[in-house]
């Protein structure tokens, strides 16, 4: 593994590029060469799973995986693998759609439909996403369709499914992000800048800013900080294990930002509860039937403070 302390030297990067070039050439020549390329990439990724303890931040797990020849180069490699293994009606338009998701990582339903209407005017977005997922799931990536807790809008997120419990191994940087996640969830789903800086020891403004630029954190106009749909989806396993008691009474997923019944102490997403009230015609708790004198308003968020 050509890596020490999470940093690549110019020599190491050049060697990695040379090695990958050879593998790419072989992949074009034969199925055996393609197999070697798959083994090389998966081996590199697996080593990163072992080396997570030396990464500086959790979101680096995703981008540092692409660091061997730069993010865009390895994106091309993934698309090459998908092209060679494709047995269904998968073409360059699907690859363009995938590149868009890989670059943005969080895509609103309206934006996804706009791109889909250009590339696949006679197809539904979900059908295209499903086909793309059949190609990228073996590489441990996935496009998830989720609902944003803050505004109830459908959102697509591009996640890495090979991410393990980031608190499984003792590491200061991962423990720091774990504290951020835990503090936000246990604080009702949102915290202020001052609260998060105070509660997470040694958290710098630069580190906090990086979580926003990587789209793991979002904020509203009053600078209240939330976990993004991307963070919740990518850390679903950890959140489920850590906050099993915070499952939504409606959709059964974990509630980061939502509403709690004061009687039975069960949780629900604001958008789930609003839909339930509308369907049953009353504001009673789905669990205990206690009257809930609460209202939920959509929150506009951005990935910056």
PDB file of C-alpha atoms in Angstrom:
ATOM      1  CA  UNK A   1       0.000   0.000   0.000  1.00  0.00           C
ATOM      2  CA  UNK A   2       1.645   3.232  -1.211  1.00  0.00           C
ATOM      3  CA  UNK A   3       0.564   5.370   1.682  1.00  0.00           C
ATOM      4  CA  UNK A   4       2.032   6.705   4.898  1.00  0.00           C
ATOM      5  CA  UNK A   5      -0.032   8.766   7.348  1.00  0.00           C
ATOM      6  CA  UNK A   6      -2.706   9.377   4.696  1.00  0.00           C
ATOM      7  CA  UNK A   7      -0.337  11.388   2.420  1.00  0.00           C
ATOM      8  CA  UNK A   8       0.892  10.528  -1.067  1.00  0.00           C
ATOM      9  CA  UNK A   9       4.310  11.666  -2.310  1.00  0.00           C
ATOM     10  CA  UNK A  10       4.650  12.782  -5.979  1.00  0.00           C
ATOM     11  CA  UNK A  11       6.628   9.619  -6.663  1.00  0.00           C
ATOM     12  CA  UNK A  12       3.895   7.430  -5.195  1.00  0.00           C
ATOM     13  CA  UNK A  13       1.177   9.180  -7.161  1.00  0.00           C
ATOM     14  CA  UNK A  14       3.147   8.887 -10.417  1.00  0.00           C
ATOM     15  CA  UNK A  15       3.744   5.199  -9.786  1.00  0.00           C
ATOM     16  CA  UNK A  16       0.062   4.697  -9.047  1.00  0.00           C
ATOM     17  CA  UNK A  17      -0.851   6.464 -12.290  1.00  0.00           C
ATOM     18  CA  UNK A  18       1.633   4.343 -14.228  1.00  0.00           C
ATOM     19  CA  UNK A  19       0.291   1.147 -12.668  1.00  0.00           C
ATOM     20  CA  UNK A  20      -3.313   2.125 -13.332  1.00  0.00           C
ATOM     21  CA  UNK A  21      -2.449   3.025 -16.932  1.00  0.00           C
ATOM     22  CA  UNK A  22      -1.078  -0.462 -17.456  1.00  0.00           C
ATOM     23  CA  UNK A  23      -4.168  -1.981 -15.909  1.00  0.00           C
ATOM     24  CA  UNK A  24      -6.441   0.189 -18.023  1.00  0.00           C
ATOM     25  CA  UNK A  25      -4.569  -0.874 -21.161  1.00  0.00           C
ATOM     26  CA  UNK A  26      -4.920  -4.522 -20.143  1.00  0.00           C
ATOM     27  CA  UNK A  27      -8.602  -4.021 -19.399  1.00  0.00           C
ATOM     28  CA  UNK A  28      -9.182  -2.871 -22.958  1.00  0.00           C
ATOM     29  CA  UNK A  29      -7.331  -5.889 -24.324  1.00  0.00           C
ATOM     30  CA  UNK A  30      -8.914  -8.790 -22.446  1.00  0.00           C
ATOM     31  CA  UNK A  31     -11.413  -9.896 -19.822  1.00  0.00           C
ATOM     32  CA  UNK A  32      -8.466 -11.081 -17.698  1.00  0.00           C
ATOM     33  CA  UNK A  33      -7.081  -7.549 -17.743  1.00  0.00           C
ATOM     34  CA  UNK A  34     -10.445  -6.179 -16.690  1.00  0.00           C
ATOM     35  CA  UNK A  35     -10.577  -8.655 -13.836  1.00  0.00           C
ATOM     36  CA  UNK A  36      -7.116  -7.520 -12.697  1.00  0.00           C
ATOM     37  CA  UNK A  37      -8.298  -3.921 -12.740  1.00  0.00           C
ATOM     38  CA  UNK A  38     -11.330  -4.786 -10.609  1.00  0.00           C
ATOM     39  CA  UNK A  39      -9.124  -6.601  -8.096  1.00  0.00           C
ATOM     40  CA  UNK A  40      -6.725  -3.634  -7.978  1.00  0.00           C
ATOM     41  CA  UNK A  41      -9.477  -1.096  -7.228  1.00  0.00           C
ATOM     42  CA  UNK A  42     -11.306  -3.273  -4.708  1.00  0.00           C
ATOM     43  CA  UNK A  43      -7.993  -4.054  -2.981  1.00  0.00           C
ATOM     44  CA  UNK A  44      -7.200  -0.350  -2.753  1.00  0.00           C
ATOM     45  CA  UNK A  45     -10.636   0.371  -1.332  1.00  0.00           C
ATOM     46  CA  UNK A  46     -10.368  -2.433   1.221  1.00  0.00           C
ATOM     47  CA  UNK A  47      -7.024  -1.028   2.380  1.00  0.00           C
ATOM     48  CA  UNK A  48      -8.734   2.280   2.919  1.00  0.00           C
ATOM     49  CA  UNK A  49     -11.266   0.579   5.142  1.00  0.00           C
ATOM     50  CA  UNK A  50      -8.327  -0.568   7.264  1.00  0.00           C
ATOM     51  CA  UNK A  51      -6.677   2.855   7.159  1.00  0.00           C
ATOM     52  CA  UNK A  52      -9.740   4.854   8.188  1.00  0.00           C
ATOM     53  CA  UNK A  53      -8.182   5.350  11.619  1.00  0.00           C
ATOM     54  CA  UNK A  54      -5.547   7.698  10.174  1.00  0.00           C
ATOM     55  CA  UNK A  55      -7.868   9.862   8.076  1.00  0.00           C
ATOM     56  CA  UNK A  56      -8.358  13.446   9.176  1.00  0.00           C
ATOM     57  CA  UNK A  57     -12.126  13.611   8.732  1.00  0.00           C
ATOM     58  CA  UNK A  58     -14.979  11.231   8.066  1.00  0.00           C
ATOM     59  CA  UNK A  59     -15.890  12.714   4.724  1.00  0.00           C
ATOM     60  CA  UNK A  60     -12.275  12.159   3.610  1.00  0.00           C
ATOM     61  CA  UNK A  61     -13.086   8.424   3.534  1.00  0.00           C
ATOM     62  CA  UNK A  62     -15.009   9.001   0.330  1.00  0.00           C
ATOM     63  CA  UNK A  63     -12.727  11.482  -1.415  1.00  0.00           C
ATOM     64  CA  UNK A  64      -9.420   9.926  -0.353  1.00  0.00           C
ATOM     65  CA  UNK A  65     -10.581   6.702  -1.940  1.00  0.00           C
ATOM     66  CA  UNK A  66     -10.369   8.590  -5.223  1.00  0.00           C
ATOM     67  CA  UNK A  67      -7.029  10.225  -4.322  1.00  0.00           C
ATOM     68  CA  UNK A  68      -4.798   7.621  -6.001  1.00  0.00           C
ATOM     69  CA  UNK A  69      -5.185   9.199  -9.442  1.00  0.00           C
ATOM     70  CA  UNK A  70      -7.524  12.090  -8.556  1.00  0.00           C
ATOM     71  CA  UNK A  71     -11.269  11.882  -8.209  1.00  0.00           C
ATOM     72  CA  UNK A  72     -12.106  12.443 -11.862  1.00  0.00           C
ATOM     73  CA  UNK A  73      -9.698   9.782 -13.138  1.00  0.00           C
ATOM     74  CA  UNK A  74     -11.153   7.067 -10.938  1.00  0.00           C
ATOM     75  CA  UNK A  75     -14.676   8.146 -11.814  1.00  0.00           C
ATOM     76  CA  UNK A  76     -13.716   7.292 -15.381  1.00  0.00           C
ATOM     77  CA  UNK A  77     -12.394   3.923 -14.189  1.00  0.00           C
ATOM     78  CA  UNK A  78     -15.684   3.143 -12.448  1.00  0.00           C
ATOM     79  CA  UNK A  79     -17.585   4.101 -15.582  1.00  0.00           C
ATOM     80  CA  UNK A  80     -15.258   1.860 -17.619  1.00  0.00           C
ATOM     81  CA  UNK A  81     -15.970  -1.076 -15.327  1.00  0.00           C
ATOM     82  CA  UNK A  82     -19.687  -0.477 -15.590  1.00  0.00           C
ATOM     83  CA  UNK A  83     -19.414  -0.287 -19.382  1.00  0.00           C
ATOM     84  CA  UNK A  84     -17.544  -3.578 -19.648  1.00  0.00           C
ATOM     85  CA  UNK A  85     -19.794  -5.444 -17.230  1.00  0.00           C
ATOM     86  CA  UNK A  86     -23.015  -4.005 -18.611  1.00  0.00           C
ATOM     87  CA  UNK A  87     -25.486  -6.574 -19.900  1.00  0.00           C
ATOM     88  CA  UNK A  88     -28.615  -4.382 -19.865  1.00  0.00           C
ATOM     89  CA  UNK A  89     -29.667  -1.338 -21.902  1.00  0.00           C
ATOM     90  CA  UNK A  90     -26.985   0.825 -20.323  1.00  0.00           C
ATOM     91  CA  UNK A  91     -25.278   3.523 -22.389  1.00  0.00           C
ATOM     92  CA  UNK A  92     -23.370   6.797 -22.304  1.00  0.00           C
ATOM     93  CA  UNK A  93     -26.458   8.725 -21.206  1.00  0.00           C
ATOM     94  CA  UNK A  94     -26.650   6.594 -18.059  1.00  0.00           C
ATOM     95  CA  UNK A  95     -22.977   7.270 -17.437  1.00  0.00           C
ATOM     96  CA  UNK A  96     -23.555  11.018 -17.810  1.00  0.00           C
ATOM     97  CA  UNK A  97     -26.409  10.830 -15.324  1.00  0.00           C
ATOM     98  CA  UNK A  98     -24.182   8.894 -12.911  1.00  0.00           C
ATOM     99  CA  UNK A  99     -21.369  11.435 -13.261  1.00  0.00           C
ATOM    100  CA  UNK A 100     -23.816  14.176 -12.333  1.00  0.00           C
ATOM    101  CA  UNK A 101     -24.854  12.347  -9.141  1.00  0.00           C
ATOM    102  CA  UNK A 102     -21.238  11.540  -8.250  1.00  0.00           C
ATOM    103  CA  UNK A 103     -20.267  15.193  -8.591  1.00  0.00           C
ATOM    104  CA  UNK A 104     -23.238  16.711  -6.751  1.00  0.00           C
ATOM    105  CA  UNK A 105     -23.825  13.923  -4.180  1.00  0.00           C
ATOM    106  CA  UNK A 106     -27.128  15.593  -3.167  1.00  0.00           C
ATOM    107  CA  UNK A 107     -29.666  16.201  -5.952  1.00  0.00           C
ATOM    108  CA  UNK A 108     -33.191  17.543  -5.526  1.00  0.00           C
ATOM    109  CA  UNK A 109     -36.004  15.650  -7.213  1.00  0.00           C
ATOM    110  CA  UNK A 110     -36.736  18.629  -9.455  1.00  0.00           C
ATOM    111  CA  UNK A 111     -33.120  18.829 -10.645  1.00  0.00           C
ATOM    112  CA  UNK A 112     -32.987  15.074 -11.194  1.00  0.00           C
ATOM    113  CA  UNK A 113     -36.139  15.293 -13.319  1.00  0.00           C
ATOM    114  CA  UNK A 114     -34.705  18.140 -15.398  1.00  0.00           C
ATOM    115  CA  UNK A 115     -31.588  16.126 -16.226  1.00  0.00           C
ATOM    116  CA  UNK A 116     -33.664  12.997 -16.765  1.00  0.00           C
ATOM    117  CA  UNK A 117     -36.014  14.808 -19.165  1.00  0.00           C
ATOM    118  CA  UNK A 118     -33.006  15.811 -21.270  1.00  0.00           C
ATOM    119  CA  UNK A 119     -31.337  12.406 -21.305  1.00  0.00           C
ATOM    120  CA  UNK A 120     -34.350  10.082 -21.021  1.00  0.00           C
ATOM    121  CA  UNK A 121     -37.530  11.988 -22.001  1.00  0.00           C
ATOM    122  CA  UNK A 122     -39.608   8.795 -22.100  1.00  0.00           C
ATOM    123  CA  UNK A 123     -38.282   7.234 -18.891  1.00  0.00           C
ATOM    124  CA  UNK A 124     -38.972   7.806 -15.186  1.00  0.00           C
ATOM    125  CA  UNK A 125     -36.168   8.994 -12.910  1.00  0.00           C
ATOM    126  CA  UNK A 126     -36.596   6.080 -10.507  1.00  0.00           C
ATOM    127  CA  UNK A 127     -36.303   3.547 -13.333  1.00  0.00           C
ATOM    128  CA  UNK A 128     -33.038   5.101 -14.498  1.00  0.00           C
ATOM    129  CA  UNK A 129     -31.682   5.278 -10.938  1.00  0.00           C
ATOM    130  CA  UNK A 130     -32.614   1.647 -10.376  1.00  0.00           C
ATOM    131  CA  UNK A 131     -30.698   0.594 -13.484  1.00  0.00           C
ATOM    132  CA  UNK A 132     -27.668   2.670 -12.493  1.00  0.00           C
ATOM    133  CA  UNK A 133     -27.733   1.108  -9.027  1.00  0.00           C
ATOM    134  CA  UNK A 134     -27.522  -2.388 -10.524  1.00  0.00           C
ATOM    135  CA  UNK A 135     -24.214  -1.327 -12.038  1.00  0.00           C
ATOM    136  CA  UNK A 136     -22.653   0.534  -9.110  1.00  0.00           C
ATOM    137  CA  UNK A 137     -23.859  -1.595  -6.177  1.00  0.00           C
ATOM    138  CA  UNK A 138     -21.164  -4.260  -6.838  1.00  0.00           C
ATOM    139  CA  UNK A 139     -18.649  -1.409  -6.420  1.00  0.00           C
ATOM    140  CA  UNK A 140     -20.323  -0.528  -3.095  1.00  0.00           C
ATOM    141  CA  UNK A 141     -21.921   2.736  -4.159  1.00  0.00           C
ATOM    142  CA  UNK A 142     -25.589   3.600  -4.421  1.00  0.00           C
ATOM    143  CA  UNK A 143     -27.999   6.384  -5.281  1.00  0.00           C
ATOM    144  CA  UNK A 144     -30.600   6.566  -2.505  1.00  0.00           C
ATOM    145  CA  UNK A 145     -33.964   8.272  -2.751  1.00  0.00           C
ATOM    146  CA  UNK A 146     -34.761   9.937   0.581  1.00  0.00           C
ATOM    147  CA  UNK A 147     -36.979  12.654   2.027  1.00  0.00           C
ATOM    148  CA  UNK A 148     -35.289  15.702   3.553  1.00  0.00           C
ATOM    149  CA  UNK A 149     -36.205  16.066   7.229  1.00  0.00           C
ATOM    150  CA  UNK A 150     -36.131  19.846   7.078  1.00  0.00           C
ATOM    151  CA  UNK A 151     -38.473  20.468   4.147  1.00  0.00           C
ATOM    152  CA  UNK A 152     -40.127  17.138   3.306  1.00  0.00           C
ATOM    153  CA  UNK A 153     -38.842  17.251  -0.269  1.00  0.00           C
ATOM    154  CA  UNK A 154     -37.667  14.151  -2.125  1.00  0.00           C
ATOM    155  CA  UNK A 155     -33.899  14.115  -2.573  1.00  0.00           C
ATOM    156  CA  UNK A 156     -31.406  11.779  -4.233  1.00  0.00           C
ATOM    157  CA  UNK A 157     -28.041  11.158  -2.546  1.00  0.00           C
ATOM    158  CA  UNK A 158     -24.975   9.373  -3.871  1.00  0.00           C
ATOM    159  CA  UNK A 159     -23.506   7.343  -1.001  1.00  0.00           C
ATOM    160  CA  UNK A 160     -20.627   4.956  -0.360  1.00  0.00           C
ATOM    161  CA  UNK A 161     -22.094   1.766   1.093  1.00  0.00           C
ATOM    162  CA  UNK A 162     -18.709   0.399   2.191  1.00  0.00           C
ATOM    163  CA  UNK A 163     -18.480   2.921   5.033  1.00  0.00           C
ATOM    164  CA  UNK A 164     -18.453   1.027   8.330  1.00  0.00           C
ATOM    165  CA  UNK A 165     -19.364   2.300  11.771  1.00  0.00           C
ATOM    166  CA  UNK A 166     -17.022   5.279  11.976  1.00  0.00           C
ATOM    167  CA  UNK A 167     -16.745   4.900  15.748  1.00  0.00           C
ATOM    168  CA  UNK A 168     -15.740   1.230  15.532  1.00  0.00           C
ATOM    169  CA  UNK A 169     -12.057   2.116  15.826  1.00  0.00           C
ATOM    170  CA  UNK A 170     -10.696   4.696  18.274  1.00  0.00           C
ATOM    171  CA  UNK A 171      -9.584   7.739  16.310  1.00  0.00           C
ATOM    172  CA  UNK A 172      -9.725  11.418  17.310  1.00  0.00           C
ATOM    173  CA  UNK A 173     -11.071  12.706  13.984  1.00  0.00           C
ATOM    174  CA  UNK A 174     -13.814  10.099  13.687  1.00  0.00           C
ATOM    175  CA  UNK A 175     -14.707  10.495  17.338  1.00  0.00           C
ATOM    176  CA  UNK A 176     -14.990  14.237  16.699  1.00  0.00           C
ATOM    177  CA  UNK A 177     -17.476  13.732  13.881  1.00  0.00           C
ATOM    178  CA  UNK A 178     -19.271  11.164  16.028  1.00  0.00           C
ATOM    179  CA  UNK A 179     -19.666  13.801  18.725  1.00  0.00           C
ATOM    180  CA  UNK A 180     -21.074  16.225  16.167  1.00  0.00           C
ATOM    181  CA  UNK A 181     -23.607  13.657  14.970  1.00  0.00           C
ATOM    182  CA  UNK A 182     -24.551  12.606  18.496  1.00  0.00           C
ATOM    183  CA  UNK A 183     -24.877  16.182  19.715  1.00  0.00           C
ATOM    184  CA  UNK A 184     -27.109  17.198  16.801  1.00  0.00           C
ATOM    185  CA  UNK A 185     -29.407  14.166  17.116  1.00  0.00           C
ATOM    186  CA  UNK A 186     -29.725  14.375  20.913  1.00  0.00           C
ATOM    187  CA  UNK A 187     -30.346  18.124  20.704  1.00  0.00           C
ATOM    188  CA  UNK A 188     -33.527  17.703  18.726  1.00  0.00           C
ATOM    189  CA  UNK A 189     -31.912  17.666  15.301  1.00  0.00           C
ATOM    190  CA  UNK A 190     -30.269  21.072  15.222  1.00  0.00           C
ATOM    191  CA  UNK A 191     -27.601  23.071  17.049  1.00  0.00           C
ATOM    192  CA  UNK A 192     -26.172  26.556  16.773  1.00  0.00           C
ATOM    193  CA  UNK A 193     -22.613  27.362  15.750  1.00  0.00           C
ATOM    194  CA  UNK A 194     -21.707  28.347  19.324  1.00  0.00           C
ATOM    195  CA  UNK A 195     -23.189  25.129  20.726  1.00  0.00           C
ATOM    196  CA  UNK A 196     -21.311  22.847  18.375  1.00  0.00           C
ATOM    197  CA  UNK A 197     -17.987  24.654  18.833  1.00  0.00           C
ATOM    198  CA  UNK A 198     -18.430  24.489  22.601  1.00  0.00           C
ATOM    199  CA  UNK A 199     -19.568  20.857  22.736  1.00  0.00           C
ATOM    200  CA  UNK A 200     -16.972  19.400  20.369  1.00  0.00           C
ATOM    201  CA  UNK A 201     -13.540  19.980  21.826  1.00  0.00           C
ATOM    202  CA  UNK A 202     -10.783  20.985  19.379  1.00  0.00           C
ATOM    203  CA  UNK A 203     -13.214  21.423  16.475  1.00  0.00           C
ATOM    204  CA  UNK A 204     -11.850  24.210  14.287  1.00  0.00           C
ATOM    205  CA  UNK A 205     -13.766  26.493  11.942  1.00  0.00           C
ATOM    206  CA  UNK A 206     -11.896  24.941   9.015  1.00  0.00           C
ATOM    207  CA  UNK A 207     -12.981  21.426   9.954  1.00  0.00           C
ATOM    208  CA  UNK A 208     -16.567  22.544  10.447  1.00  0.00           C
ATOM    209  CA  UNK A 209     -16.488  24.337   7.091  1.00  0.00           C
ATOM    210  CA  UNK A 210     -15.215  21.166   5.405  1.00  0.00           C
ATOM    211  CA  UNK A 211     -18.227  19.213   6.682  1.00  0.00           C
ATOM    212  CA  UNK A 212     -20.432  21.778   4.948  1.00  0.00           C
ATOM    213  CA  UNK A 213     -18.531  21.781   1.667  1.00  0.00           C
ATOM    214  CA  UNK A 214     -18.669  17.977   1.680  1.00  0.00           C
ATOM    215  CA  UNK A 215     -22.450  18.272   2.204  1.00  0.00           C
ATOM    216  CA  UNK A 216     -22.583  16.311   5.459  1.00  0.00           C
ATOM    217  CA  UNK A 217     -23.925  19.347   7.321  1.00  0.00           C
ATOM    218  CA  UNK A 218     -26.488  21.970   6.286  1.00  0.00           C
ATOM    219  CA  UNK A 219     -27.804  25.151   7.922  1.00  0.00           C
ATOM    220  CA  UNK A 220     -30.857  27.408   7.763  1.00  0.00           C
ATOM    221  CA  UNK A 221     -30.975  31.193   7.461  1.00  0.00           C
ATOM    222  CA  UNK A 222     -30.602  31.531  11.239  1.00  0.00           C
ATOM    223  CA  UNK A 223     -27.451  29.376  11.097  1.00  0.00           C
ATOM    224  CA  UNK A 224     -28.960  26.426  12.906  1.00  0.00           C
ATOM    225  CA  UNK A 225     -26.943  23.360  11.903  1.00  0.00           C
ATOM    226  CA  UNK A 226     -28.517  20.041  10.818  1.00  0.00           C
ATOM    227  CA  UNK A 227     -27.338  16.691   9.491  1.00  0.00           C
ATOM    228  CA  UNK A 228     -27.857  16.607   5.741  1.00  0.00           C
ATOM    229  CA  UNK A 229     -29.859  13.915   3.903  1.00  0.00           C
ATOM    230  CA  UNK A 230     -26.498  12.625   2.645  1.00  0.00           C
ATOM    231  CA  UNK A 231     -25.093  12.219   6.167  1.00  0.00           C
ATOM    232  CA  UNK A 232     -28.229  10.513   7.471  1.00  0.00           C
ATOM    233  CA  UNK A 233     -28.374   8.130   4.524  1.00  0.00           C
ATOM    234  CA  UNK A 234     -24.671   7.270   4.513  1.00  0.00           C
ATOM    235  CA  UNK A 235     -24.586   6.784   8.304  1.00  0.00           C
ATOM    236  CA  UNK A 236     -27.903   4.937   8.453  1.00  0.00           C
ATOM    237  CA  UNK A 237     -26.382   1.822  10.010  1.00  0.00           C
ATOM    238  CA  UNK A 238     -24.640   3.767  12.770  1.00  0.00           C
ATOM    239  CA  UNK A 239     -27.675   5.940  13.505  1.00  0.00           C
ATOM    240  CA  UNK A 240     -29.981   2.923  13.662  1.00  0.00           C
ATOM    241  CA  UNK A 241     -27.705   1.174  16.135  1.00  0.00           C
ATOM    242  CA  UNK A 242     -27.086   4.274  18.229  1.00  0.00           C
ATOM    243  CA  UNK A 243     -30.597   5.774  18.219  1.00  0.00           C
ATOM    244  CA  UNK A 244     -32.956   2.817  17.854  1.00  0.00           C
ATOM    245  CA  UNK A 245     -35.495   4.583  20.107  1.00  0.00           C
ATOM    246  CA  UNK A 246     -35.728   7.493  17.656  1.00  0.00           C
ATOM    247  CA  UNK A 247     -37.452   5.626  14.835  1.00  0.00           C
ATOM    248  CA  UNK A 248     -40.183   7.562  13.078  1.00  0.00           C
ATOM    249  CA  UNK A 249     -43.734   6.358  13.815  1.00  0.00           C
ATOM    250  CA  UNK A 250     -44.513   6.905  10.145  1.00  0.00           C
ATOM    251  CA  UNK A 251     -41.640   5.815   7.878  1.00  0.00           C
ATOM    252  CA  UNK A 252     -39.709   3.865  10.591  1.00  0.00           C
ATOM    253  CA  UNK A 253     -36.374   5.474   9.682  1.00  0.00           C
ATOM    254  CA  UNK A 254     -34.278   7.323  12.273  1.00  0.00           C
ATOM    255  CA  UNK A 255     -35.431  10.829  13.181  1.00  0.00           C
ATOM    256  CA  UNK A 256     -32.652  13.380  13.337  1.00  0.00           C
ATOM    257  CA  UNK A 257     -34.846  16.462  13.197  1.00  0.00           C
ATOM    258  CA  UNK A 258     -38.515  15.897  14.024  1.00  0.00           C
ATOM    259  CA  UNK A 259     -41.303  15.931  16.606  1.00  0.00           C
ATOM    260  CA  UNK A 260     -41.571  14.032  19.909  1.00  0.00           C
ATOM    261  CA  UNK A 261     -44.856  13.086  21.564  1.00  0.00           C
ATOM    262  CA  UNK A 262     -44.809  14.328  25.153  1.00  0.00           C
ATOM    263  CA  UNK A 263     -47.080  11.476  26.240  1.00  0.00           C
ATOM    264  CA  UNK A 264     -45.543   8.287  24.813  1.00  0.00           C
ATOM    265  CA  UNK A 265     -42.169   9.902  23.944  1.00  0.00           C
ATOM    266  CA  UNK A 266     -42.198   8.458  20.430  1.00  0.00           C
ATOM    267  CA  UNK A 267     -40.759  10.378  17.488  1.00  0.00           C
ATOM    268  CA  UNK A 268     -41.920  11.300  14.010  1.00  0.00           C
ATOM    269  CA  UNK A 269     -40.629  13.363  11.110  1.00  0.00           C
ATOM    270  CA  UNK A 270     -42.523  16.600  10.679  1.00  0.00           C
ATOM    271  CA  UNK A 271     -43.489  15.738   7.108  1.00  0.00           C
ATOM    272  CA  UNK A 272     -44.609  12.223   8.115  1.00  0.00           C
ATOM    273  CA  UNK A 273     -46.774  13.547  10.944  1.00  0.00           C
ATOM    274  CA  UNK A 274     -48.258  16.256   8.739  1.00  0.00           C
ATOM    275  CA  UNK A 275     -49.266  13.664   6.151  1.00  0.00           C
ATOM    276  CA  UNK A 276     -50.753  11.446   8.894  1.00  0.00           C
ATOM    277  CA  UNK A 277     -52.802  14.311  10.366  1.00  0.00           C
ATOM    278  CA  UNK A 278     -54.141  15.068   6.903  1.00  0.00           C
ATOM    279  CA  UNK A 279     -55.126  11.453   6.280  1.00  0.00           C
ATOM    280  CA  UNK A 280     -56.898  10.832   9.619  1.00  0.00           C
ATOM    281  CA  UNK A 281     -58.383  14.310   9.959  1.00  0.00           C
ATOM    282  CA  UNK A 282     -57.117  14.947  13.489  1.00  0.00           C
ATOM    283  CA  UNK A 283     -53.932  15.779  15.361  1.00  0.00           C
ATOM    284  CA  UNK A 284     -53.616  12.635  17.452  1.00  0.00           C
ATOM    285  CA  UNK A 285     -50.405  10.710  18.088  1.00  0.00           C
ATOM    286  CA  UNK A 286     -50.266   7.573  15.875  1.00  0.00           C
ATOM    287  CA  UNK A 287     -48.953   5.605  18.867  1.00  0.00           C
ATOM    288  CA  UNK A 288     -50.917   6.707  21.950  1.00  0.00           C
ATOM    289  CA  UNK A 289     -53.700   8.851  20.395  1.00  0.00           C
ATOM    290  CA  UNK A 290     -52.751  11.781  22.605  1.00  0.00           C
ATOM    291  CA  UNK A 291     -53.582  15.145  21.035  1.00  0.00           C
ATOM    292  CA  UNK A 292     -50.466  16.778  19.596  1.00  0.00           C
ATOM    293  CA  UNK A 293     -50.681  20.544  19.582  1.00  0.00           C
ATOM    294  CA  UNK A 294     -47.740  20.940  17.251  1.00  0.00           C
ATOM    295  CA  UNK A 295     -47.182  22.333  13.796  1.00  0.00           C
ATOM    296  CA  UNK A 296     -44.406  21.703  11.306  1.00  0.00           C
ATOM    297  CA  UNK A 297     -43.006  24.293   8.928  1.00  0.00           C
ATOM    298  CA  UNK A 298     -40.670  23.570   6.040  1.00  0.00           C
ATOM    299  CA  UNK A 299     -37.119  24.866   6.536  1.00  0.00           C
ATOM    300  CA  UNK A 300     -34.936  26.121   3.692  1.00  0.00           C
ATOM    301  CA  UNK A 301     -31.329  24.988   4.105  1.00  0.00           C
ATOM    302  CA  UNK A 302     -27.979  25.442   2.376  1.00  0.00           C
ATOM    303  CA  UNK A 303     -24.646  23.653   2.696  1.00  0.00           C
ATOM    304  CA  UNK A 304     -22.856  26.617   4.263  1.00  0.00           C
ATOM    305  CA  UNK A 305     -22.990  28.728   7.409  1.00  0.00           C
TER     306      UNK A 305
END
